[in-house]
One Martini backbone bead per residue (centre of mass of N, CA, C, O) as a GRO file, in nm:
protein
  337
    1MET     BB    1   9.463  20.480  12.889
    2ILE     BB    2   9.468  20.158  12.887
    3LEU     BB    3   9.805  20.157  12.927
    4TRP     BB    4   9.881  20.404  13.140
    5SER     BB    5   9.737  20.177  13.367
    6PHE     BB    6   9.941  19.934  13.316
    7MET     BB    7  10.173  20.105  13.410
    8VAL     BB    8  10.081  20.135  13.716
    9LEU     BB    9  10.063  19.893  13.800
   10LEU     BB   10  10.338  19.751  13.776
   11ALA     BB   11  10.482  19.990  13.911
   12GLY     BB   12  10.324  19.905  14.194
   13LEU     BB   13  10.458  19.654  14.227
   14ASP     BB   14  10.699  19.482  14.340
   15PRO     BB   15  10.863  19.189  14.263
   16ALA     BB   16  10.940  19.009  14.474
   17ALA     BB   17  10.656  18.920  14.520
   18VAL     BB   18  10.636  18.796  14.233
   19ALA     BB   19  10.907  18.641  14.136
   20GLN     BB   20  10.976  18.502  14.472
   21THR     BB   21  10.987  18.178  14.467
   22VAL     BB   22  10.910  17.873  14.690
   23ILE     BB   23  10.892  17.534  14.652
   24SER     BB   24  10.850  17.306  14.920
   25SER     BB   25  10.835  17.035  15.106
   26ASP     BB   26  10.653  16.894  15.318
   27PRO     BB   27  10.628  16.740  15.540
   28VAL     BB   28  10.904  16.513  15.681
   29CYS     BB   29  10.915  16.156  15.753
   30ALA     BB   30  11.209  16.006  15.905
   31VAL     BB   31  11.426  15.745  15.939
   32GLU     BB   32  11.700  15.645  16.135
   33GLY     BB   33  11.926  15.666  15.880
   34SER     BB   34  11.797  15.741  15.625
   35THR     BB   35  11.685  15.857  15.328
   36VAL     BB   36  11.624  16.182  15.221
   37THR     BB   37  11.425  16.386  15.034
   38LEU     BB   38  11.371  16.765  14.948
   39PRO     BB   39  11.181  16.892  14.719
   40CYS     BB   40  11.275  17.184  14.519
   41THR     BB   41  11.187  17.499  14.388
   42PHE     BB   42  11.276  17.800  14.169
   43THR     BB   43  11.204  18.175  14.111
   44PRO     BB   44  11.373  18.395  14.049
   45ARG     BB   45  11.492  18.712  13.973
   46ARG     BB   46  11.599  18.868  13.697
   47SER     BB   47  11.547  19.184  13.758
   48PHE     BB   48  11.552  19.552  13.784
   49ILE     BB   49  11.484  19.886  13.891
   50ARG     BB   50  11.712  20.167  13.804
   51ASN     BB   51  11.666  20.474  13.704
   52GLY     BB   52  11.511  20.344  13.473
   53ARG     BB   53  11.633  20.116  13.482
   54GLU     BB   54  11.732  19.776  13.384
   55VAL     BB   55  11.827  19.512  13.563
   56PRO     BB   56  11.988  19.242  13.609
   57LEU     BB   57  12.013  18.889  13.714
   58GLN     BB   58  12.218  18.668  13.917
   59ILE     BB   59  12.302  18.373  14.052
   60ILE     BB   60  12.561  18.258  14.294
   61ARG     BB   61  12.392  18.120  14.542
   62VAL     BB   62  12.362  17.865  14.761
   63ARG     BB   63  12.119  17.773  15.092
   64TRP     BB   64  12.125  17.562  15.362
   65CYS     BB   65  11.910  17.587  15.659
   66VAL     BB   66  11.909  17.549  16.018
   67ASN     BB   67  11.667  17.730  16.196
   68HIS     BB   68  11.621  17.957  16.014
   69LEU     BB   69  11.505  18.283  15.858
   70VAL     BB   70  11.720  18.386  15.701
   71CYS     BB   71  12.015  18.267  15.609
   72GLN     BB   72  12.236  18.477  15.651
   73GLY     BB   73  12.604  18.533  15.671
   74SER     BB   74  12.678  18.344  16.005
   75THR     BB   75  12.503  18.131  15.918
   76PRO     BB   76  12.435  17.808  15.932
   77SER     BB   77  12.543  17.541  15.722
   78VAL     BB   78  12.462  17.250  15.517
   79TYR     BB   79  12.474  17.443  15.275
   80ASP     BB   80  12.735  17.566  15.043
   81SER     BB   81  12.827  17.692  14.751
   82ASP     BB   82  13.097  17.855  14.870
   83SER     BB   83  13.184  17.589  15.009
   84GLN     BB   84  13.448  17.330  15.094
   85THR     BB   85  13.273  17.182  15.409
   86ASN     BB   86  13.065  17.026  15.356
   87ASP     BB   87  12.840  16.767  15.450
   88PRO     BB   88  12.777  16.502  15.325
   89ARG     BB   89  12.504  16.387  15.415
   90TYR     BB   90  12.447  16.677  15.211
   91GLN     BB   91  12.290  16.669  14.902
   92TYR     BB   92  12.285  16.894  14.607
   93LEU     BB   93  12.029  16.845  14.351
   94GLY     BB   94  12.097  17.106  14.230
   95ASP     BB   95  12.085  17.451  14.127
   96LEU     BB   96  12.095  17.819  14.030
   97THR     BB   97  11.775  17.799  13.804
   98GLY     BB   98  11.525  17.648  13.986
   99ASN     BB   99  11.678  17.399  14.183
  100CYS     BB  100  11.682  17.294  14.551
  101THR     BB  101  11.756  17.038  14.622
  102LEU     BB  102  11.759  16.801  14.880
  103GLN     BB  103  11.951  16.579  15.050
  104ILE     BB  104  11.957  16.304  15.331
  105ARG     BB  105  12.159  16.109  15.522
  106ASP     BB  106  12.200  15.963  15.769
  107VAL     BB  107  11.933  16.029  15.924
  108GLN     BB  108  11.961  16.252  16.221
  109ARG     BB  109  11.811  16.369  16.517
  110LYS     BB  110  11.940  16.686  16.451
  111ASP     BB  111  11.687  16.663  16.180
  112ASN     BB  112  11.522  16.769  16.358
  113THR     BB  113  11.386  17.013  16.165
  114ALA     BB  114  11.409  17.340  15.994
  115PHE     BB  115  11.455  17.361  15.626
  116ARG     BB  116  11.640  17.648  15.445
  117PHE     BB  117  11.615  17.876  15.137
  118ARG     BB  118  11.898  18.037  14.973
  119MET     BB  119  11.903  18.308  14.768
  120GLU     BB  120  12.176  18.459  14.541
  121ALA     BB  121  12.280  18.756  14.387
  122ASP     BB  122  12.477  19.032  14.245
  123ASN     BB  123  12.236  19.159  14.396
  124VAL     BB  124  12.030  19.241  14.682
  125GLU     BB  125  11.772  19.213  14.516
  126GLY     BB  126  11.791  18.895  14.477
  127HIS     BB  127  11.755  18.809  14.765
  128PHE     BB  128  11.638  18.496  14.922
  129THR     BB  129  11.407  18.379  15.187
  130ASN     BB  130  11.221  18.061  15.256
  131GLN     BB  131  11.044  18.090  15.534
  132THR     BB  132  10.882  17.790  15.544
  133GLY     BB  133  11.028  17.537  15.443
  134ALA     BB  134  11.143  17.216  15.560
  135ASN     BB  135  10.986  16.941  15.767
  136VAL     BB  136  11.154  16.731  16.006
  137THR     BB  137  11.087  16.427  16.111
  138VAL     BB  138  11.200  16.185  16.317
  139VAL     BB  139  11.243  15.814  16.358
  140ASP     BB  140  11.287  15.479  16.484
  141ARG     BB  141  10.986  15.342  16.495
  142PRO     BB  142  10.789  15.313  16.252
  143ASP     BB  143  10.468  15.258  16.068
  144LEU     BB  144  10.369  14.947  15.951
  145ARG     BB  145  10.255  14.818  15.657
  146ILE     BB  146  10.049  14.613  15.402
  147ILE     BB  147  10.015  14.611  15.055
  148SER     BB  148   9.828  14.531  14.765
  149SER     BB  149   9.841  14.530  14.416
  150THR     BB  150   9.524  14.364  14.432
  151GLY     BB  151   9.359  14.457  14.697
  152GLN     BB  152   9.361  14.113  14.761
  153ARG     BB  153   9.344  13.831  14.983
  154SER     BB  154   9.251  13.660  14.742
  155VAL     BB  155   9.425  13.428  14.521
  156THR     BB  156   9.545  13.307  14.240
  157LEU     BB  157   9.637  13.029  14.126
  158GLY     BB  158   9.941  13.140  13.929
  159HIS     BB  159   9.927  13.388  14.008
  160THR     BB  160  10.084  13.762  14.075
  161VAL     BB  161  10.205  13.932  14.391
  162THR     BB  162  10.244  14.249  14.531
  163LEU     BB  163  10.419  14.328  14.835
  164GLN     BB  164  10.404  14.653  15.029
  165CYS     BB  165  10.617  14.813  15.221
  166THR     BB  166  10.482  15.104  15.445
  167SER     BB  167  10.521  15.434  15.520
  168VAL     BB  168  10.509  15.766  15.611
  169CYS     BB  169  10.805  15.698  15.659
  170THR     BB  170  11.090  15.701  15.557
  171PHE     BB  171  11.341  15.421  15.474
  172HIS     BB  172  11.537  15.460  15.275
  173GLN     BB  173  11.810  15.296  15.278
  174LEU     BB  174  11.661  15.061  15.427
  175THR     BB  175  11.626  14.721  15.566
  176VAL     BB  176  11.388  14.469  15.465
  177THR     BB  177  11.200  14.239  15.641
  178TRP     BB  178  11.048  13.926  15.612
  179PHE     BB  179  10.717  13.731  15.682
  180ARG     BB  180  10.573  13.378  15.728
  181ASP     BB  181  10.461  13.279  16.003
  182ASP     BB  182  10.757  13.365  16.166
  183HIS     BB  183  10.921  13.314  15.884
  184ALA     BB  184  11.164  13.396  15.736
  185LEU     BB  185  11.285  13.528  15.458
  186SER     BB  186  11.506  13.583  15.197
  187GLU     BB  187  11.342  13.846  15.088
  188THR     BB  188  11.435  14.191  15.027
  189GLY     BB  189  11.270  14.489  15.060
  190PRO     BB  190  10.971  14.679  15.004
  191ALA     BB  191  10.912  14.414  14.777
  192LEU     BB  192  10.728  14.137  14.749
  193LEU     BB  193  10.724  13.907  14.520
  194LEU     BB  194  10.475  13.686  14.396
  195GLY     BB  195  10.528  13.373  14.207
  196PRO     BB  196  10.395  13.159  14.110
  197LEU     BB  197  10.161  13.081  14.265
  198GLU     BB  198  10.104  12.849  14.583
  199ALA     BB  199   9.993  12.704  14.839
  200LYS     BB  200  10.245  12.798  15.051
  201ASP     BB  201  10.164  13.123  15.015
  202SER     BB  202  10.010  13.095  15.242
  203GLY     BB  203   9.934  13.354  15.496
  204ASN     BB  204  10.107  13.555  15.676
  205TYR     BB  205  10.244  13.874  15.673
  206THR     BB  206  10.567  14.067  15.744
  207CYS     BB  207  10.735  14.370  15.826
  208GLY     BB  208  11.088  14.513  15.862
  209LEU     BB  209  11.366  14.674  16.046
  210LYS     BB  210  11.686  14.599  16.058
  211THR     BB  211  11.687  14.839  16.314
  212ALA     BB  212  11.422  14.732  16.415
  213ALA     BB  213  11.401  14.475  16.623
  214GLY     BB  214  11.073  14.380  16.670
  215GLN     BB  215  10.926  14.544  16.418
  216ARG     BB  216  10.627  14.521  16.286
  217SER     BB  217  10.367  14.459  16.116
  218PRO     BB  218  10.075  14.402  16.018
  219PRO     BB  219   9.913  14.094  15.961
  220TYR     BB  220   9.917  13.971  15.608
  221SER     BB  221   9.641  13.770  15.462
  222LEU     BB  222   9.699  13.533  15.223
  223GLN     BB  223   9.481  13.352  14.971
  224VAL     BB  224   9.510  13.091  14.831
  225GLU     BB  225   9.291  12.972  14.526
  226THR     BB  226   9.100  12.741  14.338
  227PRO     BB  227   8.919  12.811  14.127
  228GLN     BB  228   8.593  12.771  14.017
  229GLY     BB  229   8.573  12.528  13.776
  230ASP     BB  230   8.912  12.437  13.796
  231THR     BB  231   9.064  12.112  13.626
  232LYS     BB  232   9.316  12.129  13.522
  233VAL     BB  233   9.496  12.034  13.827
  234PRO     BB  234   9.307  11.750  13.796
  235LEU     BB  235   9.456  11.655  13.532
  236ILE     BB  236   9.750  11.696  13.603
  237VAL     BB  237   9.723  11.505  13.832
  238GLY     BB  238   9.617  11.261  13.668
  239VAL     BB  239   9.796  11.211  13.435
  240VAL     BB  240  10.066  11.174  13.588
  241PHE     BB  241   9.974  10.911  13.762
  242GLY     BB  242   9.949  10.756  13.478
  243VAL     BB  243  10.234  10.801  13.400
  244LEU     BB  244  10.364  10.640  13.635
  245LEU     BB  245  10.226  10.378  13.657
  246LEU     BB  246  10.277  10.272  13.365
  247LEU     BB  247  10.596  10.282  13.469
  248GLY     BB  248  10.591  10.066  13.660
  249VAL     BB  249  10.512   9.850  13.532
  250LEU     BB  250  10.689   9.807  13.277
  251VAL     BB  251  10.919   9.769  13.487
  252PHE     BB  252  10.832   9.494  13.600
  253PHE     BB  253  10.805   9.331  13.360
  254ILE     BB  254  11.117   9.368  13.274
  255VAL     BB  255  11.221   9.229  13.515
  256ARG     BB  256  11.061   8.960  13.498
  257ARG     BB  257  11.197   8.883  13.208
  258ASN     BB  258  11.487   8.918  13.306
  259ARG     BB  259  11.469   8.676  13.506
  260ALA     BB  260  11.344   8.447  13.355
  261ALA     BB  261  11.576   8.408  13.142
  262ALA     BB  262  11.793   8.404  13.288
  263ALA     BB  263  11.679   8.094  13.433
  264ALA     BB  264  11.666   7.962  13.151
  265ALA     BB  265  11.981   7.999  13.086
  266ASP     BB  266  12.100   7.856  13.324
  267LYS     BB  267  11.931   7.567  13.263
  268ASP     BB  268  12.070   7.512  13.016
  269GLN     BB  269  12.355   7.529  13.062
  270ARG     BB  270  12.328   7.265  13.234
  271LYS     BB  271  12.280   7.100  13.069
  272ASP     BB  272  12.470   7.078  12.858
  273LEU     BB  273  12.688   6.988  13.083
  274GLN     BB  274  12.592   6.706  13.118
  275GLN     BB  275  12.610   6.625  12.818
  276THR     BB  276  12.954   6.695  12.793
  277HIS     BB  277  12.956   6.586  13.085
  278PRO     BB  278  12.880   6.269  13.226
  279ASP     BB  279  13.130   6.234  13.458
  280LYS     BB  280  13.018   6.438  13.676
  281ILE     BB  281  12.810   6.306  13.824
  282GLY     BB  282  12.908   5.990  13.912
  283SER     BB  283  12.850   5.765  13.683
  284ASN     BB  284  12.847   5.419  13.511
  285ILE     BB  285  12.842   5.191  13.256
  286LEU     BB  286  12.824   4.882  13.220
  287PRO     BB  287  12.890   4.609  13.055
  288GLU     BB  288  12.788   4.335  12.925
  289GLN     BB  289  12.843   4.058  13.023
  290GLU     BB  290  13.023   3.781  12.933
  291GLY     BB  291  12.837   3.541  12.829
  292GLY     BB  292  12.566   3.598  12.826
  293GLY     BB  293  12.251   3.562  12.924
  294GLN     BB  294  11.933   3.622  12.922
  295GLN     BB  295  11.775   3.830  12.845
  296GLN     BB  296  11.579   4.092  12.946
  297MET     BB  297  11.308   4.253  13.046
  298PRO     BB  298  11.256   4.569  13.151
  299GLY     BB  299  11.104   4.493  13.411
  300GLU     BB  300  11.357   4.285  13.498
  301VAL     BB  301  11.543   4.506  13.579
  302GLU     BB  302  11.845   4.558  13.786
  303ASN     BB  303  11.911   4.800  14.002
  304ASP     BB  304  12.265   4.857  14.150
  305VAL     BB  305  12.353   5.108  14.393
  306SER     BB  306  12.709   5.237  14.485
  307TYR     BB  307  12.799   5.446  14.663
  308SER     BB  308  13.026   5.684  14.730
  309SER     BB  309  13.333   5.688  14.893
  310VAL     BB  310  13.552   5.853  15.171
  311GLN     BB  311  13.913   5.846  15.251
  312PHE     BB  312  14.128   5.970  15.476
  313LYS     BB  313  14.412   5.913  15.593
  314HIS     BB  314  14.729   5.864  15.813
  315LYS     BB  315  15.038   5.945  15.894
  316GLU     BB  316  15.119   5.611  16.026
  317GLN     BB  317  15.048   5.483  15.718
  318SER     BB  318  15.116   5.359  15.518
  319ARG     BB  319  15.123   5.361  15.152
  320ALA     BB  320  14.929   5.135  15.051
  321VAL     BB  321  14.723   5.215  15.229
  322GLN     BB  322  14.678   5.515  15.169
  323GLU     BB  323  14.617   5.415  14.835
  324ALA     BB  324  14.326   5.266  14.972
  325GLU     BB  325  14.215   5.535  15.093
  326ASP     BB  326  14.237   5.713  14.876
  327ALA     BB  327  14.028   5.636  14.690
  328VAL     BB  328  13.718   5.612  14.484
  329ILE     BB  329  13.414   5.517  14.504
  330TYR     BB  330  13.208   5.461  14.269
  331SER     BB  331  12.950   5.418  14.139
  332SER     BB  332  12.720   5.167  14.006
  333VAL     BB  333  12.573   5.000  13.689
  334VAL     BB  334  12.441   4.745  13.628
  335ASN     BB  335  12.371   4.453  13.441
  336ARG     BB  336  12.166   4.166  13.460
  337GLY     BB  337  12.142   3.855  13.221
   0.00000   0.00000   0.00000
C-alpha cells in the first residue's frame, strides 16, 4: 500500500515543474563600454511519459532573447545556437547540458533590458523558457569608491597595501586611472599595489574611469606611519650618516697628503736643479787675484754685486756697436785680498 501511494504521488506531479529549472544571475549594473557576464545554469528535463512509456529528451537548441516572455518562434534573439549570424558582442559561454552563461561585450544603451534564456529539446515536451531572466542596467558614470586590503587608513612604514577601486556596477575591461593628491599616477587597473611603503606614499587617493573623465571616487586618505618604539630606521640613518662622514674625512686627508707630497717633490726637484746647474742662477765666483795680499778675516769680506743688464740693438747702428750692445753682463762676486 505504501509503494502504491508513492507511485500515485509521482504520477500526479508535473515533471516540467520539477525538472525544468533555470537559475539566472541577479540584476546586473554595467558601465557603458564594459564587459559583463550573466552567470546561468539550467537543469533540462531528461524524459517524459507517453502512453505509459518513458521517452528520453535531449536539448538540441539554446537561445537568449531580449525583453520577451516566451522567446520562441521568430522572436529576435541576441544569441541562437542554430544561427550563423549572431552579434559578436554576445558570447555564449555555456553548453547544451547545464551551463547557459552569456557574456556581453562593449555594453551599450540598448542592453538596458531583460535577457531571457530558452532551451529546446528534440520534443516539444522538453522546451522551456525562463520567465525570470536577467535584468541589466546600463550606466555611463558609476559611483566609485576605494577599499583597502588592510581595512585601515594608517599603515606601518615598510608594509604593503592594496587599494581596490570598486562599484556596484561592473566596469570590467575599462581602464581605471589612479591619483594621489590630484596628481595622476602611472599605474592603471582596478587594484593599486603600494609597497614597501615609504613616507611619500601618504596622501589622498582617488580612482576614476578613463571613459568618464572628471568623475572620481571620494578621496581615500592613507597615512604611512613609523611604529612607536621602532628605532631601526633612525639607527640605520645614523649608521649611514656616520659611514659617509668617515669617508669624507678619509678623502680629505688623502687629498691633503697627496698635495703635500707633490709640493715636497717639486721643492726637491728645484733644489737638485740648482745643484746640478749652478750657472742657471746667473752668478760666477771669480778666483783670487794673482799676487794676492793679506788674507782677510771672514767678517771682513766685502762683497760687490753687479746686476746684469740687457741692451737691445738698433737697426741703424754698426755691427760692432750692435755686438757690444747685444752683450750680456752677468753679475759677479769678487773676493778682494
